[in-house]
Coordinates of N, CA, C and O in Angstrom, one line a residue:
X8 N 55.2 0.9 42.7 CA 53.5 1.9 42.5 C 53.1 0.9 40.9 O 54.9 1.8 40.8
X9 N 52.6 1.2 40.2 CA 52.5 1.3 38.6 C 52.6 2.3 38.0 O 51.7 3.5 38.5
X10 N 53.1 2.6 36.7 CA 52.8 3.7 35.5 C 51.4 3.9 34.7 O 50.7 2.8 34.6
X11 N 50.8 5.2 34.9 CA 49.8 4.7 33.9 C 49.9 5.8 32.8 O 50.5 7.1 32.8
X12 N 49.0 6.2 31.8 CA 49.4 6.5 30.8 C 47.6 6.1 30.4 O 46.7 6.0 29.4
X13 N 47.9 8.7 30.5 CA 46.0 8.2 30.0 C 45.9 9.1 29.6 O 46.6 10.1 29.3
X14 N 44.9 9.7 28.2 CA 44.8 10.6 27.5 C 43.7 11.6 27.9 O 42.4 11.3 28.6
X15 N 44.1 12.4 29.0 CA 42.7 13.7 29.1 C 43.3 15.4 28.6 O 43.9 15.4 28.5
X16 N 42.0 15.4 28.3 CA 41.9 16.6 27.3 C 42.1 17.0 25.8 O 43.4 17.7 26.2
X17 N 42.5 15.3 25.8 CA 43.7 15.6 24.7 C 45.0 14.8 25.1 O 45.9 15.0 23.9
X18 N 45.1 15.3 26.5 CA 46.5 14.7 25.9 C 47.4 14.3 26.6 O 46.4 13.8 27.7
X19 N 48.3 13.4 25.8 CA 49.3 11.6 26.6 C 49.7 11.8 28.1 O 50.2 13.3 28.4
X20 N 49.1 11.5 30.1 CA 49.5 12.2 30.7 C 50.5 11.1 30.9 O 49.2 9.7 31.4
X21 N 51.4 10.6 31.9 CA 52.5 9.2 32.7 C 51.9 9.9 33.8 O 52.7 11.3 34.6
X22 N 51.5 8.9 34.4 CA 51.8 9.2 36.3 C 52.1 7.8 37.1 O 51.2 6.4 36.2
X23 N 52.4 8.1 38.4 CA 52.2 6.8 38.8 C 51.8 7.2 40.1 O 50.8 8.4 40.7
X24 N 50.6 5.4 40.3 CA 49.9 5.8 41.4 C 49.5 4.1 42.0 O 49.6 2.9 40.8
X25 N 48.7 4.0 43.3 CA 47.9 2.9 43.4 C 47.1 2.8 42.3 O 46.5 3.6 42.2
X26 N 46.7 1.5 42.4 CA 45.9 0.5 41.9 C 44.3 1.2 41.8 O 43.7 1.2 41.1
X27 N 44.3 1.2 42.7 CA 43.2 1.5 43.7 C 43.0 3.4 44.6 O 41.4 3.5 44.5
X28 N 43.1 4.3 43.4 CA 43.4 5.4 43.0 C 42.8 5.6 42.0 O 42.4 5.6 41.0
X29 N 41.2 6.6 43.4 CA 40.5 7.2 41.8 C 41.2 8.0 40.8 O 41.6 8.9 41.6
X30 N 40.0 8.2 40.1 CA 40.7 9.4 39.2 C 40.5 10.8 39.0 O 41.2 11.6 38.8
X31 N 39.4 10.6 40.3 CA 39.3 12.9 40.8 C 40.4 12.8 41.4 O 41.1 13.6 41.2
X32 N 41.5 11.8 42.8 CA 42.1 12.2 42.7 C 43.6 12.8 42.2 O 44.5 13.5 42.3
X33 N 43.8 11.9 41.0 CA 45.1 11.8 39.6 C 44.7 13.4 39.2 O 45.3 14.2 39.3
X34 N 43.0 13.8 39.5 CA 42.8 14.7 38.4 C 43.7 16.5 38.8 O 44.2 16.9 38.9
X35 N 43.1 16.0 40.3 CA 43.4 16.8 40.4 C 44.7 17.7 41.6 O 44.8 18.7 42.3
X36 N 44.8 16.2 42.6 CA 46.5 16.0 43.1 C 47.7 15.6 41.8 O 48.9 16.5 42.7
X37 N 47.8 15.0 41.3 CA 48.7 14.9 40.6 C 48.2 16.3 39.4 O 49.5 17.0 38.4
X38 N 47.6 16.6 38.6 CA 47.3 16.9 37.1 C 47.3 19.1 37.5 O 46.7 19.0 35.7
X39 N 46.4 18.8 39.0 CA 45.9 20.6 38.8 C 43.9 21.1 38.2 O 44.4 22.3 38.0
X40 N 44.1 19.7 38.3 CA 42.4 20.0 37.6 C 41.7 20.2 38.1 O 41.4 19.4 38.2
X41 N 41.3 21.0 38.6 CA 40.6 21.5 39.9 C 39.4 21.7 39.6 O 38.5 22.0 40.7
X42 N 38.7 21.8 38.6 CA 37.8 22.0 37.7 C 36.4 20.8 38.5 O 35.4 20.6 39.0
X43 N 36.7 19.5 38.6 CA 36.2 18.8 39.4 C 36.5 18.8 40.1 O 37.0 18.2 41.2
X44 N 34.9 18.1 41.0 CA 35.5 18.6 42.5 C 34.1 17.5 43.2 O 34.2 16.5 42.8
X45 N 35.4 16.7 44.9 CA 34.7 16.5 45.5 C 33.5 16.5 46.5 O 33.7 17.5 46.9
X46 N 32.9 16.1 46.1 CA 31.3 16.7 47.2 C 31.6 14.7 47.5 O 31.7 15.5 49.2
X47 N 30.6 13.9 47.7 CA 30.6 13.2 48.5 C 31.3 11.9 48.4 O 31.7 11.0 49.6
X48 N 32.0 11.2 47.8 CA 32.9 9.7 47.7 C 32.5 9.0 47.1 O 33.2 7.7 47.2
X49 N 31.5 9.0 47.0 CA 30.4 7.9 46.7 C 29.2 7.9 46.0 O 28.8 6.9 45.6
X50 N 30.0 8.8 44.7 CA 29.3 8.0 43.6 C 27.8 9.2 43.5 O 27.4 8.3 42.3
X51 N 27.9 9.8 44.1 CA 26.3 10.0 44.4 C 26.1 11.3 44.0 O 24.3 11.6 43.7
X52 N 26.1 11.9 44.0 CA 26.0 13.7 44.1 C 26.3 14.1 42.5 O 25.6 15.4 42.1
X53 N 27.2 13.9 42.0 CA 27.8 14.5 40.5 C 28.9 15.5 40.7 O 29.1 16.4 39.7
X54 N 28.8 16.4 41.9 CA 30.2 17.0 41.1 C 31.6 17.0 40.7 O 32.5 18.2 40.4
X55 N 31.9 14.9 41.0 CA 33.2 14.3 40.5 C 32.6 14.3 39.1 O 34.0 13.6 38.4
X56 N 31.8 14.7 38.1 CA 31.5 14.5 36.8 C 32.3 14.5 35.7 O 32.6 16.3 35.8
X57 N 33.4 13.5 35.2 CA 34.1 13.7 33.9 C 33.2 13.0 32.9 O 32.9 12.6 32.9
X58 N 34.1 13.5 31.1 CA 33.3 11.8 30.6 C 35.0 11.3 30.3 O 36.3 11.3 30.6
X59 N 35.2 9.9 29.8 CA 34.6 8.7 30.2 C 34.4 8.5 28.3 O 33.3 7.8 28.4
X60 N 35.5 8.6 27.5 CA 35.3 8.9 26.2 C 33.3 8.9 25.6 O 32.8 8.7 25.5
X61 N 33.2 10.2 26.4 CA 31.7 10.5 26.0 C 31.1 10.7 27.1 O 29.9 11.4 26.7
X62 N 31.0 9.1 27.9 CA 29.3 9.4 28.8 C 30.2 10.1 30.0 O 30.9 10.0 30.2
X63 N 29.1 11.1 30.8 CA 29.7 11.1 31.7 C 29.4 10.0 32.8 O 29.3 8.7 32.7
X64 N 30.8 11.0 33.5 CA 31.3 9.5 34.7 C 32.0 9.4 36.2 O 32.1 11.0 36.2
X65 N 31.4 8.9 37.0 CA 31.4 9.8 38.8 C 33.4 9.5 38.7 O 33.6 7.9 38.2
X66 N 34.0 10.7 38.7 CA 35.1 9.7 39.4 C 35.8 9.8 40.4 O 37.0 9.4 40.3
X67 N 35.0 10.4 41.0 CA 35.5 9.8 42.8 C 35.8 8.4 43.3 O 36.1 7.8 43.9
X68 N 35.0 7.4 42.4 CA 34.7 6.2 42.6 C 36.0 5.1 41.0 O 35.3 4.0 41.0
X69 N 36.2 5.6 40.2 CA 36.8 5.0 39.0 C 37.8 5.1 39.2 O 38.6 5.8 39.0
X70 N 38.0 3.6 39.6 CA 39.7 3.5 39.8 C 40.8 3.4 38.6 O 40.5 3.3 37.3
X71 N 41.8 4.1 38.5 CA 43.6 4.6 38.0 C 43.4 3.1 37.0 O 43.5 3.0 35.4
X72 N 43.2 1.8 37.5 CA 44.1 0.7 36.8 C 43.1 -0.2 36.0 O 43.2 -1.0 35.2
X73 N 41.7 0.5 36.3 CA 40.2 -0.2 35.1 C 41.2 0.6 33.9 O 40.2 0.6 33.3
X74 N 41.3 2.1 33.8 CA 41.6 2.0 32.5 C 42.6 2.4 31.6 O 43.2 2.0 32.2
X75 N 42.5 2.6 30.3 CA 43.2 1.8 29.4 C 43.5 3.1 28.2 O 44.7 4.2 28.6
X76 N 42.8 3.1 27.5 CA 42.7 3.9 26.4 C 41.4 4.2 26.6 O 41.5 5.1 25.7
X77 N 40.5 4.8 27.3 CA 39.5 5.7 26.9 C 40.4 6.8 27.1 O 41.4 7.7 27.4
X78 N 39.4 7.8 26.4 CA 39.3 9.2 26.5 C 39.1 9.7 27.6 O 37.2 9.9 27.8
X79 N 39.3 10.4 28.1 CA 38.9 11.2 29.9 C 38.8 12.9 29.2 O 40.1 13.3 28.9
X80 N 37.5 13.5 29.4 CA 37.4 15.2 29.2 C 36.6 15.9 31.0 O 36.1 15.0 31.3
X81 N 38.2 16.6 30.9 CA 37.6 17.7 32.0 C 36.6 18.9 31.7 O 36.9 19.0 30.9
X82 N 36.3 19.3 32.5 CA 35.7 20.6 32.2 C 36.8 21.9 31.7 O 36.1 22.0 30.7
X83 N 37.7 22.1 32.3 CA 38.9 22.2 31.2 C 39.0 21.4 29.6 O 39.3 22.5 29.3
X84 N 38.6 20.4 29.9 CA 39.1 20.2 28.4 C 37.5 20.6 27.2 O 37.6 20.0 26.1
X85 N 36.4 20.2 28.3 CA 35.1 20.6 27.2 C 35.0 21.5 25.9 O 34.6 21.4 25.4
X86 N 35.5 22.8 26.1 CA 36.4 24.3 25.7 C 37.4 25.0 26.2 O 37.6 25.3 27.4
X87 N 38.4 24.5 25.5 CA 39.7 25.7 25.3 C 39.7 27.2 26.3 O 39.8 27.6 27.3
X88 N 38.8 28.0 24.9 CA 37.9 29.1 25.5 C 36.9 29.9 27.0 O 36.8 30.7 27.0
X89 N 36.6 28.2 27.2 CA 35.9 28.4 28.1 C 34.5 29.0 27.5 O 33.4 29.6 27.8
X90 N 33.8 28.3 26.3 CA 33.0 29.1 25.8 C 32.0 27.5 24.9 O 31.0 28.3 23.6
X91 N 31.7 26.7 25.2 CA 31.4 25.6 24.8 C 29.5 26.4 25.0 O 29.2 27.0 26.2
X92 N 29.0 25.9 23.9 CA 27.3 26.7 24.5 C 26.4 26.7 25.9 O 25.7 27.4 26.4
X93 N 27.4 25.4 26.3 CA 26.7 25.4 28.1 C 27.0 25.8 28.8 O 25.9 26.6 29.9
X94 N 28.5 26.1 29.0 CA 29.0 27.4 29.8 C 28.7 28.9 29.4 O 27.9 29.4 30.4
X95 N 28.3 28.9 28.4 CA 27.8 30.4 27.9 C 26.5 30.1 28.6 O 25.1 31.4 28.7
X96 N 24.9 29.4 28.5 CA 24.3 29.4 28.6 C 23.9 29.4 30.1 O 23.0 30.3 31.1
X97 N 24.8 29.1 30.7 CA 25.4 28.9 31.7 C 25.6 30.5 33.0 O 24.3 30.7 34.1
X98 N 26.4 31.4 32.6 CA 26.7 32.8 32.9 C 25.3 33.8 32.0 O 24.5 34.4 32.8
X99 N 24.5 32.8 30.8 CA 23.3 33.4 30.4 C 22.2 33.6 31.4 O 21.5 34.2 31.4
X100 N 22.3 32.1 31.2 CA 20.9 32.3 33.0 C 21.3 32.7 34.3 O 20.6 32.3 35.4
X101 N 22.7 32.9 34.3 CA 23.0 33.0 36.2 C 23.1 31.4 37.0 O 22.4 32.1 37.7
X102 N 23.2 30.8 36.4 CA 22.7 29.2 37.1 C 23.9 29.2 38.3 O 22.4 29.4 39.9
X103 N 24.4 29.4 38.6 CA 25.5 29.3 39.8 C 25.5 29.8 40.9 O 25.1 31.0 40.7
X104 N 24.4 29.5 42.0 CA 24.5 30.2 43.6 C 26.7 30.2 44.2 O 26.9 30.9 43.7
X105 N 26.4 29.2 44.4 CA 27.9 28.2 44.8 C 28.7 28.1 43.9 O 30.0 29.0 44.7
X106 N 28.4 27.9 43.0 CA 29.1 27.3 41.9 C 30.1 26.0 42.6 O 30.3 25.4 41.1
X107 N 29.6 24.9 43.4 CA 30.8 24.7 43.7 C 30.5 23.0 42.8 O 30.8 22.2 42.2
X108 N 29.5 22.5 42.2 CA 28.4 21.4 41.6 C 28.2 21.8 40.3 O 27.8 21.1 39.6
X109 N 28.9 23.0 40.0 CA 28.0 23.5 38.3 C 29.1 22.4 37.5 O 28.3 22.8 36.5
X110 N 30.3 22.1 38.0 CA 31.5 22.0 36.5 C 30.9 20.0 36.4 O 30.8 20.3 35.3
X111 N 29.7 19.8 37.6 CA 30.0 18.8 37.2 C 28.1 18.5 37.0 O 27.8 17.3 35.6
X112 N 27.5 19.6 37.2 CA 26.2 19.4 36.5 C 26.4 19.3 34.6 O 26.2 19.5 33.8
X113 N 27.6 21.2 34.1 CA 27.5 21.0 32.6 C 28.1 19.6 32.2 O 28.1 19.3 31.0
X114 N 29.2 18.7 32.9 CA 29.4 17.4 31.8 C 28.2 16.2 32.1 O 28.6 15.8 31.3
X115 N 28.0 16.2 32.7 CA 25.7 15.7 32.9 C 25.7 16.0 31.7 O 24.9 15.5 30.8
X116 N 25.3 17.5 31.3 CA 24.4 18.3 30.5 C 25.4 18.1 28.7 O 24.7 17.3 28.5
X117 N 26.9 17.7 28.8 CA 27.0 18.3 28.0 C 27.2 17.0 27.2 O 26.9 15.8 26.4
X118 N 27.6 15.5 28.2 CA 27.3 14.3 27.1 C 25.6 13.8 27.2 O 25.4 13.6 26.0
X119 N 24.7 14.5 28.3 CA 23.2 13.9 27.6 C 23.2 15.0 26.8 O 21.8 14.7 25.9
X120 N 22.5 16.3 25.9 CA 22.8 17.1 25.0 C 23.9 16.3 23.8 O 22.8 16.4 22.4
X121 N 24.1 15.4 23.9 CA 25.3 14.8 22.7 C 24.6 14.0 22.1 O 24.3 13.3 21.1
X122 N 23.7 12.5 23.1 CA 22.4 12.2 22.8 C 20.7 12.4 23.0 O 20.6 11.5 21.9
X123 N 20.9 13.6 23.1 CA 19.4 14.1 23.1 C 19.6 15.3 23.0 O 18.4 16.1 23.1
X124 N 19.3 15.9 21.3 CA 20.1 17.8 21.0 C 19.4 17.9 21.7 O 18.9 19.5 21.0
X125 N 17.7 17.8 20.5 CA 16.1 18.6 21.6 C 15.3 17.6 22.3 O 14.9 17.4 22.2
X126 N 16.0 18.1 23.3 CA 14.9 17.4 24.6 C 14.1 18.2 25.0 O 14.3 19.4 25.4
X127 N 12.9 17.5 26.3 CA 11.7 17.7 26.8 C 12.1 18.6 27.9 O 13.2 17.9 28.1
X128 N 12.1 19.7 28.5 CA 11.9 20.1 30.0 C 12.1 18.4 30.8 O 13.3 18.6 32.0
X129 N 11.0 17.3 30.9 CA 10.2 16.1 31.6 C 12.1 15.5 31.5 O 12.9 15.0 32.0
X130 N 13.0 15.4 29.7 CA 13.7 14.8 29.4 C 15.3 15.0 30.3 O 16.0 14.9 30.5
X131 N 15.4 16.5 30.1 CA 16.6 17.0 30.6 C 16.3 17.4 32.4 O 17.2 17.0 33.0
X132 N 15.2 17.1 33.0 CA 15.2 16.6 34.6 C 15.2 15.3 34.8 O 16.2 15.6 35.6
X133 N 14.8 14.1 34.4 CA 15.6 13.1 34.2 C 17.1 12.9 33.9 O 17.6 12.2 34.8
X134 N 17.3 13.4 33.4 CA 19.3 13.3 32.6 C 19.6 13.8 34.2 O 21.1 13.3 34.1
X135 N 19.6 14.9 34.7 CA 20.3 15.9 35.5 C 19.7 15.4 37.0 O 19.9 16.3 37.9
X136 N 18.3 14.6 37.2 CA 18.6 14.1 38.4 C 19.3 14.1 39.9 O 19.4 14.1 41.0
X137 N 20.6 12.6 39.0 CA 21.4 12.5 39.6 C 22.6 13.4 40.3 O 23.7 13.0 41.5
X138 N 22.2 14.6 39.9 CA 23.3 15.4 39.8 C 22.8 16.6 41.6 O 21.7 17.6 40.2
X139 N 23.4 16.7 42.4 CA 22.5 17.6 43.8 C 23.7 19.2 43.7 O 24.4 19.0 43.5
X140 N 22.6 19.9 44.1 CA 23.2 21.0 44.3 C 22.4 22.0 45.2 O 20.9 21.7 45.3
X141 N 23.4 21.9 46.2 CA 23.1 22.2 47.2 C 22.2 23.4 47.6 O 21.6 23.9 48.3
X142 N 22.3 24.6 46.6 CA 21.8 25.6 46.6 C 20.3 25.7 46.0 O 19.2 26.6 45.5
X143 N 20.5 24.5 45.4 CA 19.0 24.5 44.4 C 18.3 25.1 43.5 O 17.8 25.2 43.2
X144 N 19.4 25.4 43.2 CA 19.3 25.5 41.5 C 18.7 24.7 40.1 O 19.3 25.8 39.0
X145 N 17.8 24.4 40.6 CA 17.3 23.0 39.6 C 17.0 24.0 38.3 O 17.0 23.1 37.5
X146 N 16.2 24.6 38.3 CA 15.0 25.6 37.9 C 15.9 26.4 36.9 O 15.9 25.9 35.7
X147 N 16.6 26.5 37.5 CA 18.3 27.8 36.2 C 18.7 26.6 35.2 O 19.2 27.2 34.1
X148 N 19.4 25.0 36.3 CA 20.3 24.4 35.7 C 19.1 23.6 34.2 O 19.5 23.0 33.3
X149 N 17.9 23.3 34.6 CA 16.7 22.5 33.7 C 16.9 23.9 32.3 O 16.9 23.9 31.7
X150 N 16.5 25.2 33.0 CA 16.5 26.3 32.0 C 18.1 26.2 30.7 O 18.2 26.7 29.5
X151 N 18.8 26.2 31.8 CA 20.1 26.9 31.0 C 20.9 25.7 29.8 O 20.6 26.0 28.9
X152 N 20.6 24.8 29.8 CA 20.7 23.3 29.5 C 19.5 23.2 27.8 O 19.7 23.4 26.6
X153 N 18.4 23.8 28.2 CA 17.1 23.8 27.3 C 18.6 25.4 26.6 O 17.9 25.0 25.2
X154 N 18.6 26.3 27.0 CA 18.8 27.2 26.4 C 20.5 26.5 25.4 O 20.2 26.7 23.7
X155 N 21.3 25.6 25.3 CA 22.4 25.4 25.5 C 21.6 24.7 24.2 O 22.6 24.1 23.3
X156 N 20.7 23.9 24.1 CA 20.6 22.4 23.1 C 19.9 23.6 22.1 O 20.1 23.2 20.8
X157 N 19.3 24.9 22.4 CA 18.7 26.0 20.8 C 20.5 26.3 20.6 O 20.2 26.5 19.2
X158 N 21.1 26.6 21.0 CA 21.9 27.0 20.5 C 23.0 25.9 19.6 O 23.6 26.5 18.8
X159 N 22.5 25.0 20.6 CA 24.3 24.0 19.9 C 22.8 23.3 19.0 O 24.0 22.0 17.6
X160 N 22.0 23.2 18.2 CA 20.7 22.9 17.0 C 21.4 23.5 15.8 O 21.6 25.2 15.9

């Protein structure tokens, strides 16, 4: 099996894996970064969203063999203290019901707010539409993203 060196949450990590192993399973099974969740396995629900060079990316279909010098950030690396403005807004608005999708939702929102720091409600809905919440907390998610945008400006 090949050996890989990846920068994850600011730290260089080394591991061996089959070339077609999805990043999700390295994060969860090898590195114990379990905030990133398995949802659908086909990159459609967003539960597995991480940042690759700051861009929201579905890790369940991202093979480790195509990663090289990219910077990978998981929900655990978004803020060491758990106090990123999005995390604070999520608590303030009381977004989650079951909470399963929330790390992916937050990671998608964080990438979006870097690109659009002052979004409209329509832009937030469009940016978040690819993340599924089985509890249907979409209105609270939208509100929390708006709250975080104000906190970040």
